[in-house]
Amino acid sequence: MTTTLRRDLASWARTEGLTWVFILKALLTAFIALWLAYRLELPQPGTVLVTVFIVMQPQSGQVLAKSFYRIIGTLLGLTVMVALIALFNQERVLFMLSVAIWIGLCTAGAARYRDFRGYACVLAGYTAVIIGLPATLHPEGAFMQALWRVLEITLGILCTGLVNALVLPQTSSADLRATLQARFRDFAAFACEGLAGRLDSERFEALNARFAAAAVGLENLRNATAFEDPHMRLRAGRLGRLNNEFMVLSTRFHALHQLLNRLAATVEPTGQLVREALAPCLAEVAALLAAQRESLGSDAEAAEFAGRLAACRQELMQLIRAGRGRLAMQQVDEAGALDFDTAAELLFRFVDDLHSYALTLASLLDHRHAREDWRESFRPRANSLAAAVAGMRSSLLILALGTFWMATAWPAGETFTMTVGMISALASSSSNPKRLALQLTIGATGGALAGIATTCWVLPWLDGFAMLCCALAPTFALGALLLSRSQWSGYGVGLLVWFCLLSLPANLTHYDPYRLFNEYLAVLLSMTLATLAAALILPPNRPWLWRRLEHDLRLCAVHTVSGRIRGLVSGFESGTRDLLAQAYAFSAGRPDVQRRLLRWMYAVQEVGHAVIELRLEQARLPALSCYAESMPWRQSVRVMGRALIRLLIQPGEANRLRALQAVEQAIEAVRATPEPCAPQFETSPLRRLQSYLHFIRTSLLDPLAPWADALEPAPAPVLAHAT
């Protein structure tokens, strides 16, 4: 009984217990910050608490990262707004136009980056609104108001950071290590099932989408750990390398799995012979991965795994040679031999990538290591048009509501205009701005009810700070509970932010119910208009953006053909996954769209991966006459590249057939080239080139690939760039 109780308590502590810890830390932080704001006689204690609840995160690394970028965004917004006030303090129309343009730029930046840098853009936008709009009525006090806002925001950041670091800290570094271990265990099980032929298409698609989202999330988590843990900061290069190697690893396995599926689908006797020759090789790697599904839990185990992989590579080479000899004895034709060579090359490179990943993971044991020297970086991709639309939507809202304020001289017009700027900035980085704006509106409505009840019936009976804390605790606890649930966080932000801004008593409190009702009316009306705008003015979860992201996904493969080799692998791997993660989020609730996006993701990864390997192999070729630039096979490969670019920019049956013909001509040209005269080559580079070309051919012949799906022509500027 005692053992069961302990197990249940431990399980509760890892799940719901973390939620209660977060709520208690949020209450403690809020009351400490509020007490300091009153003691320091800051003019708006509500701004301090708004900062606390916006910065508050479950993990200390995320708090520090968010605080850092909040300060940057605040200082940037303050600087710009003070400059605009100095330029246009006598011209409200020009000032409002400048504010609208600045908010639009900040919103576009938030939609463009979607990480902590995007959060800095959000803060630069709505900090400018909070400081600038009140200054239009009293420009002579604008500079002092700006300084007070910076002090209030800094106090909130300091209180949040200290409490999260000192009271039951939950570190991002521990979460990062757990995420790395869980991700590899999941991948080991995934790859083991795939090599054994037990992976159905639905599970394959779901896991691929999850691994793509995990790669993007891990990069943000890695950046957060650098703020809290000096040991992880020393390993930042290796962690970035580890994420890149995992993406390469998953791409390689995807290519191998797709080729094995195509071989399994063929009914010709040659296909059966090729599968039988490959079976021992696949079984060797599957057995190695099966042992890692549960055991790889530390860096030391990764070092042992790397040793087993090194031995497996030697054994695998022997098995591949034996399989090739068996096929030669059975007199398999050239097409069958090429199928075997392509699958064997992919499998061997998959094991090689596994070995590199294990070595990097094992290197995390050391503070200093040679693998830390990593020059590549995760490069997210975002559609420029989508970011521009988000910025335009915010600018139009600010202009429309600001014009209404100036025309009517509404006393609450400042709050009316300020709220729409804040909502636009907060919703800009969401995949569904309408849903987030609606959540903020509902949360603010709850905050209005709580604020009116607190102001009218609770505050008049209070005496002292302790009683004030008791009165505010239920609202703060409810908001913190909502914040701890990602699907409800919008409600929590709406409840806490506007409750603190409008209902929290200031140092010099004025009991004015008329003003309170007027302010809340302005907030709710502004939020309603922002929600309608997000739903009606080119919302991102609509086909226009899906098509744009799909086009950007194809351009990633175009870049593998025409881009520079330096940084090509990391740019391709990170770009395709970031685009898929965005597109998947934007098309939530539309499985047909998600399935089409995944099909394009598979096609782009297959062709892009093969083209990159083809280019890297050509760059490594020794200086022999058969590899000279003037050789016919070089020209055939260049022609194939141009045909692939045409197909990727304008998919269609005619372009697919043209690309297929170019690939087949390149294969024949490479096959007709004599092998190197020097006997030192264990595996001919020309054979590897044929394998990559053959894989592109199988992808173009795949009936499930979307190559023949005709779409509208790509925009002219993109065509010019790609060509």
XYZ file of C-alpha atoms in Angstrom:
723
model
C 0.000 0.000 0.000
C 2.816 2.367 0.878
C 4.623 1.565 -2.380
C 1.458 2.185 -4.393
C 0.849 5.468 -2.608
C 4.402 6.595 -3.264
C 4.068 5.654 -6.928
C 0.799 7.578 -7.218
C 2.290 10.608 -5.481
C 5.316 10.543 -7.775
C 3.056 10.325 -10.816
C 0.938 13.217 -9.529
C 4.074 15.297 -8.867
C 5.216 14.809 -12.468
C 1.837 15.800 -13.933
C -0.725 17.803 -11.983
C 1.793 18.664 -9.286
C 3.734 20.772 -11.798
C 0.566 22.762 -12.517
C 0.084 23.556 -8.835
C 3.737 24.552 -8.508
C 3.279 26.923 -11.443
C 0.165 28.461 -9.877
C 1.872 28.945 -6.512
C 4.923 30.523 -8.136
C 2.690 32.812 -10.195
C 0.856 33.986 -7.055
C 4.101 34.484 -5.121
C 5.682 36.427 -7.997
C 2.603 38.594 -8.501
C 2.290 39.562 -4.833
C 6.012 40.296 -4.430
C 5.997 42.440 -7.580
C 2.813 44.227 -6.500
C 4.192 44.971 -3.020
C 7.397 46.383 -4.512
C 5.425 48.477 -6.997
C 3.426 50.015 -4.151
C 6.487 50.552 -1.987
C 8.381 52.215 -4.851
C 5.292 54.283 -5.664
C 5.256 53.378 -9.336
C 2.361 55.103 -11.098
C 0.910 51.958 -12.743
C 1.395 48.747 -10.711
C -0.850 47.017 -13.238
C 1.928 47.221 -15.844
C 4.245 45.369 -13.453
C 1.768 42.512 -13.064
C 1.025 42.411 -16.793
C 4.759 41.857 -17.328
C 4.800 39.130 -14.680
C 1.963 37.152 -16.250
C 3.214 37.558 -19.822
C 6.777 36.512 -18.965
C 5.699 33.710 -16.585
C 6.617 30.280 -18.001
C 6.902 26.809 -16.446
C 10.674 26.625 -17.015
C 13.286 29.103 -15.852
C 15.173 29.091 -19.169
C 12.059 30.148 -21.034
C 11.444 32.896 -18.464
C 14.964 34.260 -18.900
C 14.820 34.087 -22.681
C 11.431 35.756 -22.805
C 12.560 38.409 -20.312
C 15.656 39.188 -22.362
C 13.694 39.697 -25.552
C 10.976 41.589 -23.702
C 13.539 44.131 -22.507
C 14.932 44.442 -26.032
C 11.464 44.903 -27.492
C 10.519 47.392 -24.796
C 13.608 49.534 -25.316
C 13.161 49.442 -29.070
C 9.497 50.410 -28.844
C 10.304 53.162 -26.341
C 13.035 54.622 -28.563
C 10.877 54.664 -31.667
C 7.863 56.099 -29.892
C 9.790 58.907 -28.202
C 11.230 59.808 -31.606
C 7.764 59.838 -33.193
C 6.361 61.984 -30.374
C 9.211 64.451 -30.848
C 8.522 64.632 -34.588
C 4.707 64.676 -34.662
C 3.514 65.825 -31.229
C 1.480 68.620 -32.867
C 0.133 66.498 -35.738
C -2.101 63.728 -34.420
C -2.956 62.466 -37.916
C 0.689 62.017 -38.941
C 1.478 60.573 -35.537
C -1.309 57.991 -35.826
C -0.180 57.119 -39.365
C 3.385 56.600 -38.126
C 2.174 54.459 -35.222
C 0.108 52.332 -37.615
C 3.126 51.781 -39.875
C 5.337 50.865 -36.905
C 2.763 48.436 -35.511
C 2.435 46.863 -38.951
C 6.191 46.384 -39.217
C 6.390 44.858 -35.732
C 3.470 42.536 -36.421
C 5.044 41.430 -39.694
C 8.296 40.750 -37.822
C 6.474 38.640 -35.248
C 4.787 36.622 -38.012
C 8.131 36.271 -39.768
C 10.220 34.898 -36.882
C 7.679 33.059 -34.627
C 10.244 32.510 -31.839
C 11.711 34.686 -29.087
C 12.823 37.205 -31.709
C 9.206 37.396 -32.805
C 8.280 38.027 -29.191
C 10.665 41.013 -29.188
C 8.816 42.325 -32.244
C 5.487 41.882 -30.435
C 6.796 43.836 -27.456
C 8.271 46.576 -29.627
C 4.820 46.986 -31.152
C 2.506 47.093 -28.206
C 5.005 48.869 -25.927
C 4.951 51.656 -28.479
C 1.155 51.666 -28.309
C 1.068 51.715 -24.506
C 3.538 54.609 -24.376
C 2.573 56.495 -27.509
C -1.199 56.716 -27.440
C -1.485 58.250 -23.949
C 1.222 60.719 -24.981
C -0.948 62.099 -27.771
C -3.058 63.824 -25.092
C -0.080 64.944 -22.960
C 3.059 64.994 -25.126
C 4.953 67.075 -22.564
C 5.039 64.094 -20.191
C 5.813 61.439 -22.807
C 9.448 60.963 -21.843
C 8.702 60.467 -18.156
C 5.859 58.081 -18.976
C 8.271 56.070 -21.104
C 10.787 55.877 -18.255
C 8.093 54.795 -15.784
C 6.975 52.033 -18.188
C 10.541 50.757 -18.515
C 10.969 50.709 -14.722
C 7.658 48.892 -14.238
C 8.465 46.308 -16.910
C 11.971 45.771 -15.518
C 10.604 45.224 -12.016
C 8.162 42.609 -13.287
C 10.947 40.825 -15.184
C 13.295 40.787 -12.183
C 10.652 39.411 -9.830
C 9.629 36.688 -12.270
C 13.201 35.638 -12.976
C 14.204 35.484 -9.319
C 11.180 33.510 -8.157
C 11.481 30.996 -11.011
C 15.200 30.546 -10.352
C 14.961 30.204 -6.565
C 11.597 28.577 -5.792
C 11.274 24.959 -6.993
C 13.086 25.689 -10.283
C 12.222 23.653 -13.355
C 15.139 23.892 -15.738
C 14.936 23.901 -19.499
C 18.214 21.941 -19.698
C 16.659 18.917 -17.964
C 13.707 19.106 -20.332
C 16.090 19.355 -23.290
C 17.974 16.213 -22.296
C 14.727 14.325 -21.689
C 13.425 15.480 -25.073
C 16.589 14.322 -26.847
C 16.422 10.895 -25.234
C 12.702 10.426 -25.862
C 13.017 11.597 -29.464
C 15.742 9.094 -30.270
C 13.908 6.245 -28.561
C 10.834 7.047 -30.630
C 12.918 7.237 -33.790
C 14.646 3.927 -33.031
C 11.266 2.213 -32.688
C 10.016 3.992 -35.817
C 13.041 2.955 -37.908
C 13.003 -0.601 -36.564
C 9.378 -1.062 -37.617
C 10.070 0.521 -40.996
C 13.045 -1.722 -41.766
C 10.978 -4.754 -40.771
C 8.136 -3.657 -43.070
C 5.610 -3.257 -40.247
C 5.062 0.511 -40.549
C 1.679 1.470 -42.012
C 1.261 4.678 -44.007
C -0.843 6.537 -41.418
C 1.663 5.989 -38.624
C 4.516 6.856 -40.976
C 2.886 10.184 -41.868
C 1.979 11.038 -38.274
C 5.480 10.330 -36.955
C 7.148 12.263 -39.763
C 4.999 15.308 -39.014
C 5.764 14.947 -35.305
C 9.518 14.695 -35.880
C 9.383 17.816 -38.077
C 7.587 19.789 -35.350
C 9.997 18.412 -32.729
C 13.003 19.689 -34.688
C 11.584 23.216 -34.682
C 10.614 23.023 -31.002
C 13.995 21.649 -29.986
C 15.756 24.618 -31.567
C 13.681 27.020 -29.453
C 14.352 24.915 -26.357
C 18.078 24.940 -27.110
C 18.055 28.731 -27.285
C 16.226 28.902 -23.949
C 18.737 26.654 -22.163
C 21.590 28.974 -23.165
C 20.120 31.644 -20.856
C 19.997 29.526 -17.702
C 22.749 26.917 -17.838
C 26.428 27.739 -18.535
C 27.157 24.047 -19.126
C 24.584 23.909 -21.925
C 25.943 27.172 -23.282
C 29.321 25.435 -23.700
C 27.520 22.744 -25.697
C 25.388 25.038 -27.858
C 27.257 24.136 -31.044
C 26.949 20.402 -30.392
C 23.252 20.703 -29.605
C 22.688 22.570 -32.863
C 24.728 19.939 -34.668
C 22.737 17.186 -32.965
C 19.459 18.649 -34.170
C 20.797 18.977 -37.714
C 22.151 15.418 -37.689
C 18.804 14.106 -36.517
C 17.047 15.887 -39.374
C 19.547 14.426 -41.857
C 19.060 11.016 -40.251
C 15.274 11.145 -40.547
C 15.519 12.341 -44.161
C 17.861 9.471 -44.999
C 15.557 6.941 -43.396
C 12.578 8.428 -45.214
C 14.367 7.995 -48.542
C 15.293 4.392 -47.674
C 11.772 3.578 -46.491
C 10.188 4.989 -49.642
C 12.527 2.968 -51.867
C 11.846 -0.217 -49.889
C 8.115 0.366 -50.245
C 8.497 0.732 -54.014
C 10.520 -2.470 -54.168
C 7.878 -4.262 -52.095
C 5.131 -3.047 -54.432
C 6.730 -4.547 -57.545
C 5.547 -8.006 -58.648
C 8.441 -8.751 -61.005
C 10.772 -11.660 -60.123
C 13.743 -9.284 -60.131
C 12.180 -7.244 -57.349
C 11.773 -10.382 -55.249
C 15.438 -11.287 -55.748
C 16.534 -7.785 -54.764
C 14.432 -7.891 -51.596
C 15.888 -11.294 -50.645
C 19.426 -9.969 -51.158
C 18.665 -6.920 -48.998
C 16.963 -8.866 -46.194
C 20.143 -9.758 -44.190
C 21.367 -6.149 -44.387
C 18.051 -4.780 -43.149
C 17.831 -7.372 -40.381
C 21.321 -6.448 -39.130
C 20.437 -2.757 -38.741
C 16.948 -3.467 -37.369
C 18.398 -5.701 -34.642
C 20.810 -2.956 -33.624
C 18.016 -0.378 -33.402
C 15.675 -2.737 -31.552
C 18.107 -2.825 -28.642
C 18.056 0.972 -28.389
C 14.315 1.545 -28.100
C 14.473 1.365 -24.319
C 18.129 1.545 -23.311
C 19.503 4.804 -24.767
C 18.994 7.124 -21.828
C 22.342 8.805 -21.244
C 25.360 10.211 -23.013
C 27.506 7.301 -21.795
C 25.149 4.785 -23.411
C 25.392 6.816 -26.608
C 29.173 6.241 -26.596
C 28.614 2.480 -26.324
C 26.047 2.647 -29.109
C 28.541 4.498 -31.333
C 31.028 1.646 -30.811
C 28.441 -0.943 -31.840
C 27.571 1.140 -34.910
C 31.220 1.254 -35.975
C 31.326 -2.559 -35.867
C 27.964 -2.739 -37.645
C 29.312 -0.670 -40.529
C 32.015 -3.247 -41.201
C 29.569 -6.126 -40.960
C 27.089 -4.314 -43.181
C 29.700 -3.787 -45.882
C 30.373 -7.540 -45.950
C 26.647 -8.283 -46.179
C 26.225 -5.790 -49.038
C 29.071 -7.417 -50.968
C 27.576 -10.845 -50.371
C 24.159 -9.646 -51.576
C 25.693 -8.064 -54.685
C 27.530 -11.316 -55.440
C 24.330 -13.329 -54.973
C 22.523 -11.134 -57.482
C 25.391 -11.465 -59.942
C 25.196 -15.257 -59.700
C 21.440 -15.089 -60.347
C 22.149 -12.918 -63.420
C 19.872 -10.071 -62.355
C 19.545 -7.368 -65.008
C 21.024 -3.860 -64.719
C 17.792 -2.358 -63.372
C 17.679 -4.868 -60.516
C 21.355 -4.356 -59.723
C 20.780 -0.602 -59.662
C 17.834 -1.050 -57.280
C 20.043 -3.077 -54.948
C 22.947 -0.625 -55.140
C 20.643 2.331 -54.437
C 19.014 0.680 -51.415
C 22.375 -0.553 -50.117
C 23.919 2.897 -50.484
C 21.028 4.508 -48.605
C 21.190 1.878 -45.858
C 24.948 2.236 -45.426
C 24.713 6.026 -45.309
C 21.848 5.705 -42.809
C 24.097 3.706 -40.481
C 26.877 6.243 -41.050
C 24.514 9.079 -40.068
C 23.465 7.105 -36.994
C 27.113 6.783 -36.035
C 27.696 10.537 -36.386
C 24.596 11.284 -34.301
C 25.695 8.895 -31.548
C 29.187 10.421 -31.471
C 27.767 13.926 -31.110
C 25.396 12.794 -28.370
C 28.248 11.084 -26.521
C 30.376 14.237 -26.826
C 27.954 16.063 -24.503
C 29.776 14.357 -21.617
C 32.728 16.727 -22.097
C 32.784 20.475 -21.511
C 35.135 20.907 -24.464
C 35.020 18.788 -27.581
C 36.093 19.021 -31.219
C 32.506 18.466 -32.399
C 31.560 21.805 -30.852
C 33.034 23.463 -33.939
C 29.781 23.671 -35.875
C 29.298 26.566 -38.283
C 25.804 25.767 -39.533
C 22.597 26.994 -37.933
C 18.893 26.260 -37.956
C 17.361 28.558 -40.564
C 13.598 28.906 -40.238
C 11.508 29.786 -43.272
C 8.409 31.928 -43.357
C 6.321 33.217 -46.218
C 6.927 36.924 -46.759
C 3.428 37.494 -48.103
C 1.843 35.992 -44.982
C 3.955 38.256 -42.764
C 3.060 41.272 -44.892
C -0.655 40.435 -44.658
C -0.431 40.223 -40.853
C 1.300 43.595 -40.731
C -1.205 45.174 -43.118
C -4.129 43.881 -41.052
C -2.717 45.458 -37.888
C -1.991 48.764 -39.601
C -5.506 48.996 -41.018
C -7.054 48.285 -37.608
C -4.918 50.896 -35.857
C -5.735 53.490 -38.530
C -9.466 52.759 -38.488
C -9.846 52.818 -34.706
C -7.467 55.742 -34.288
C -9.470 57.744 -36.812
C -12.675 56.922 -34.945
C -11.059 58.050 -31.677
C -9.906 61.359 -33.121
C -13.259 62.003 -34.814
C -15.417 61.288 -31.744
C -13.069 62.395 -28.925
C -14.260 59.354 -26.968
C -12.689 59.452 -23.469
C -11.954 55.741 -23.703
C -10.673 56.014 -27.267
C -7.100 55.658 -26.056
C -7.877 52.233 -24.557
C -10.006 51.417 -27.614
C -7.081 51.959 -29.997
C -4.411 50.595 -27.649
C -6.245 47.296 -27.193
C -6.512 46.552 -30.892
C -2.762 47.146 -31.238
C -2.036 44.711 -28.420
C -4.420 42.072 -29.783
C -2.974 42.324 -33.284
C 0.554 41.983 -31.956
C -0.255 39.019 -29.704
C -2.235 37.168 -32.396
C 0.272 37.770 -35.188
C 2.474 34.787 -34.313
C -0.457 32.370 -33.939
C -1.368 29.833 -36.600
C -5.007 30.745 -36.038
C -5.273 34.467 -35.146
C -9.070 34.341 -35.109
C -9.113 31.622 -32.445
C -6.490 33.364 -30.310
C -8.251 36.730 -30.634
C -11.514 35.063 -29.633
C -9.851 33.430 -26.614
C -8.396 36.791 -25.582
C -11.834 38.395 -25.949
C -13.543 35.751 -23.828
C -10.783 35.949 -21.235
C -11.027 39.755 -21.142
C -14.796 39.449 -20.694
C -14.194 37.264 -17.651
C -11.611 39.790 -16.469
C -14.166 42.577 -16.894
C -16.730 40.747 -14.765
C -14.112 39.971 -12.113
C -12.783 43.542 -12.259
C -16.204 45.158 -11.898
C -17.104 42.877 -8.991
C -13.742 43.497 -7.296
C -13.870 47.276 -7.776
C -17.501 47.805 -6.789
C -18.034 45.261 -4.001
C -14.651 44.044 -2.715
C -12.093 46.864 -2.725
C -14.205 49.312 -0.648
C -14.146 46.801 2.253
C -10.408 46.104 2.211
C -7.806 47.507 4.551
C -4.150 46.606 4.033
C -2.012 44.755 1.525
C -2.668 41.294 2.993
C -6.423 41.610 2.473
C -5.830 42.921 -1.056
C -3.767 39.800 -1.836
C -6.566 37.577 -0.513
C -9.068 39.389 -2.727
C -6.899 39.127 -5.854
C -5.713 35.546 -5.310
C -8.779 33.752 -6.832
C -8.576 35.703 -10.092
C -4.812 35.323 -10.330
C -4.985 31.587 -9.554
C -7.651 31.000 -12.213
C -5.611 32.922 -14.779
C -2.443 31.011 -13.888
C -4.314 27.713 -14.252
C -5.427 28.747 -17.736
C -1.887 29.830 -18.615
C -0.528 26.420 -17.629
C -2.673 24.735 -20.304
C -1.421 25.525 -23.805
C -4.880 25.118 -25.347
C -6.375 27.586 -22.835
C -3.503 30.061 -22.535
C -5.317 32.697 -24.611
C -8.129 32.817 -22.037
C -5.583 33.240 -19.243
C -3.747 36.089 -21.004
C -7.005 37.922 -21.724
C -8.241 37.504 -18.150
C -5.046 38.572 -16.385
C -3.731 41.308 -18.681
C -6.882 43.408 -18.849
C -7.871 42.727 -15.255
C -4.488 44.046 -14.120
C -4.484 47.016 -16.504
C -7.971 48.295 -15.654
C -9.028 46.937 -12.264
C -5.895 46.845 -10.168
C -5.788 49.772 -7.711
C -3.018 52.269 -8.418
C -0.889 53.983 -5.794
C -3.225 56.939 -6.007
C -6.580 55.198 -6.352
C -9.628 56.917 -7.863
C -12.989 55.285 -7.306
C -14.695 55.948 -10.657
C -17.148 53.236 -11.771
C -18.131 55.290 -14.824
C -14.546 55.270 -16.088
C -14.222 51.538 -15.353
C -17.340 50.606 -17.332
C -16.281 52.876 -20.184
C -12.796 51.366 -20.339
C -14.072 47.795 -20.324
C -16.614 48.654 -23.016
C -13.773 50.012 -25.169
C -11.683 46.887 -24.553
C -14.432 44.420 -25.457
C -15.534 46.384 -28.519
C -11.947 46.660 -29.740
C -11.358 42.952 -29.206
C -14.519 42.079 -31.095
C -13.371 44.162 -34.063
C -9.903 42.570 -33.921
C -11.473 39.099 -33.928
C -13.636 39.958 -36.928
C -10.638 41.373 -38.776
C -8.591 38.241 -38.077
C -11.450 36.106 -39.391
C -12.230 38.169 -42.507
C -9.029 39.871 -43.714
C -6.989 37.089 -45.327
C -6.766 34.742 -42.322
C -3.699 32.463 -42.489
C -5.601 29.193 -42.022
C -7.035 29.416 -45.543
C -6.077 27.938 -48.947
C -4.208 31.029 -50.127
C -1.502 30.478 -47.506
C -1.474 26.702 -47.847
C -0.660 27.109 -51.534
C 2.045 29.658 -50.796
C 3.706 27.416 -48.200
C 3.474 24.451 -50.566
C 5.199 26.544 -53.217
C 7.893 27.586 -50.738
C 8.384 23.918 -49.881
C 9.076 23.098 -53.524
C 11.486 26.027 -53.752
C 13.580 24.363 -51.026
C 14.295 21.572 -53.522
C 14.954 24.157 -56.242
C 17.601 25.658 -53.984
C 19.356 22.295 -53.688
C 19.873 22.385 -57.462
C 20.918 26.011 -57.866
C 22.121 27.152 -54.426
C 25.616 27.279 -52.992
C 26.909 24.057 -51.453
C 28.021 25.844 -48.278
C 25.195 25.526 -45.731
C 23.024 23.672 -48.241
C 22.295 20.639 -46.041
C 21.326 22.533 -42.884
C 19.314 25.107 -44.848
C 17.369 22.412 -46.683
C 16.706 20.254 -43.626
C 15.629 23.113 -41.346
C 13.698 24.982 -44.029
C 11.558 22.042 -45.132
C 10.678 21.080 -41.578
C 9.841 24.599 -40.508
C 7.581 25.048 -43.533
C 5.861 21.711 -42.893
C 5.329 22.564 -39.213
C 3.763 25.904 -40.198
C 1.606 24.412 -42.925
C 0.448 21.604 -40.644
C -0.540 24.132 -37.957
C -2.313 26.422 -40.424
C -4.289 23.513 -41.910
C -5.391 21.999 -38.581
C -8.776 20.345 -38.994
C -8.221 19.690 -42.705
C -6.708 16.184 -43.022
C -7.005 16.299 -46.809
C -4.824 19.407 -46.961
C -2.345 17.973 -44.466
C -2.093 14.772 -46.485
C -1.357 16.742 -49.648
C 1.275 18.809 -47.833
C 2.917 15.634 -46.537
C 3.005 14.188 -50.046
C 4.832 17.279 -51.247
C 7.112 17.106 -48.234
C 8.052 13.523 -49.122
C 8.646 14.367 -52.772
C 10.716 17.449 -51.949
C 12.803 15.590 -49.373
C 13.458 12.679 -51.716
C 14.560 14.787 -54.664
C 16.337 17.411 -52.550
C 18.212 14.764 -50.549
C 19.347 12.960 -53.716
C 20.392 16.183 -55.449
C 22.427 17.290 -52.429
C 24.203 13.931 -52.263
C 24.781 14.101 -56.005
C 26.366 17.555 -55.733
C 28.464 16.633 -52.692
C 29.684 13.496 -54.444
C 30.649 15.500 -57.516
C 32.522 17.986 -55.315
C 34.530 15.114 -53.778
C 35.526 13.534 -57.108
C 39.292 13.221 -57.604
C 41.099 14.928 -60.449
C 40.812 12.174 -63.075
C 39.938 12.578 -66.726
C 36.691 10.621 -66.426
C 35.479 13.176 -63.849
C 36.443 16.287 -65.827
C 33.902 19.073 -66.252
C 33.896 18.514 -70.022
C 32.679 14.912 -69.741
C 29.245 14.228 -71.328
C 27.763 12.892 -68.093
C 28.404 16.249 -66.397
C 26.386 18.016 -69.072
C 23.577 15.446 -68.723
C 23.414 16.049 -64.962
C 23.177 19.811 -65.535
C 20.343 19.307 -68.022
C 18.581 17.112 -65.472
C 18.931 19.871 -62.854
C 17.232 22.406 -65.120
C 14.429 19.940 -65.838
C 13.900 19.351 -62.103
C 13.737 23.100 -61.463
C 11.062 23.435 -64.138
C 9.079 20.575 -62.612
C 9.337 21.928 -59.070
C 8.222 25.430 -60.063
C 5.419 24.291 -62.355
C 4.275 20.741 -61.504
C 2.488 18.914 -64.286
C 2.564 15.714 -66.299
C 4.492 17.245 -69.204
C 7.228 18.602 -66.955
C 7.371 15.317 -65.041
C 7.946 13.359 -68.256
C 10.571 15.874 -69.371
C 12.397 15.555 -66.029
C 12.120 11.755 -66.134
C 13.649 11.671 -69.594
C 16.498 13.942 -68.446
C 17.200 11.703 -65.430
C 17.269 8.554 -67.573
C 19.663 10.219 -70.008
C 21.915 11.196 -67.101
C 21.889 7.594 -65.812
C 22.865 6.287 -69.251
C 25.607 8.902 -69.578
C 27.106 7.959 -66.196
C 26.819 4.251 -66.987
C 28.636 4.773 -70.297
C 31.539 6.507 -68.581
C 34.513 4.167 -67.942
C 35.291 3.356 -64.334
C 38.340 5.023 -62.717
C 41.632 3.520 -63.735
C 43.037 3.681 -60.219
C 42.152 0.516 -58.253
C 42.098 2.236 -54.862
C 38.369 2.922 -55.025
C 36.493 0.334 -52.983
C 33.141 1.624 -54.212
C 33.171 3.514 -57.475
C 31.983 7.145 -57.221
C 30.213 6.610 -60.539
C 28.217 3.787 -58.994
C 27.162 6.090 -56.172
C 26.182 8.755 -58.701
C 24.039 6.206 -60.506
C 22.371 5.297 -57.213
C 21.355 8.899 -56.487
C 20.120 9.414 -60.047
C 18.178 6.172 -59.905
C 16.530 7.246 -56.656
C 15.367 10.490 -58.305
C 13.976 8.371 -61.131
C 12.021 6.125 -58.746
C 10.586 9.212 -57.051
C 9.410 10.617 -60.380
C 7.820 7.254 -61.224
C 6.038 6.931 -57.865
C 2.268 6.965 -58.558
C 1.585 8.436 -55.095
C 3.893 11.416 -55.620
C 2.168 14.708 -56.502
C 4.415 15.596 -59.458
C 1.559 15.592 -61.944
C -0.669 17.854 -59.819
C -0.955 20.971 -61.921
C -1.080 24.208 -59.949
C -1.235 27.854 -60.900
C 2.049 29.254 -62.262
C 4.499 30.543 -59.696
C 4.821 34.290 -59.252
C 7.160 35.944 -61.747
C 9.764 37.187 -59.221
C 10.159 33.697 -57.779
C 10.525 32.181 -61.242
C 13.241 34.640 -62.118
C 15.122 33.947 -58.911
C 14.870 30.172 -59.205
C 15.915 30.141 -62.836
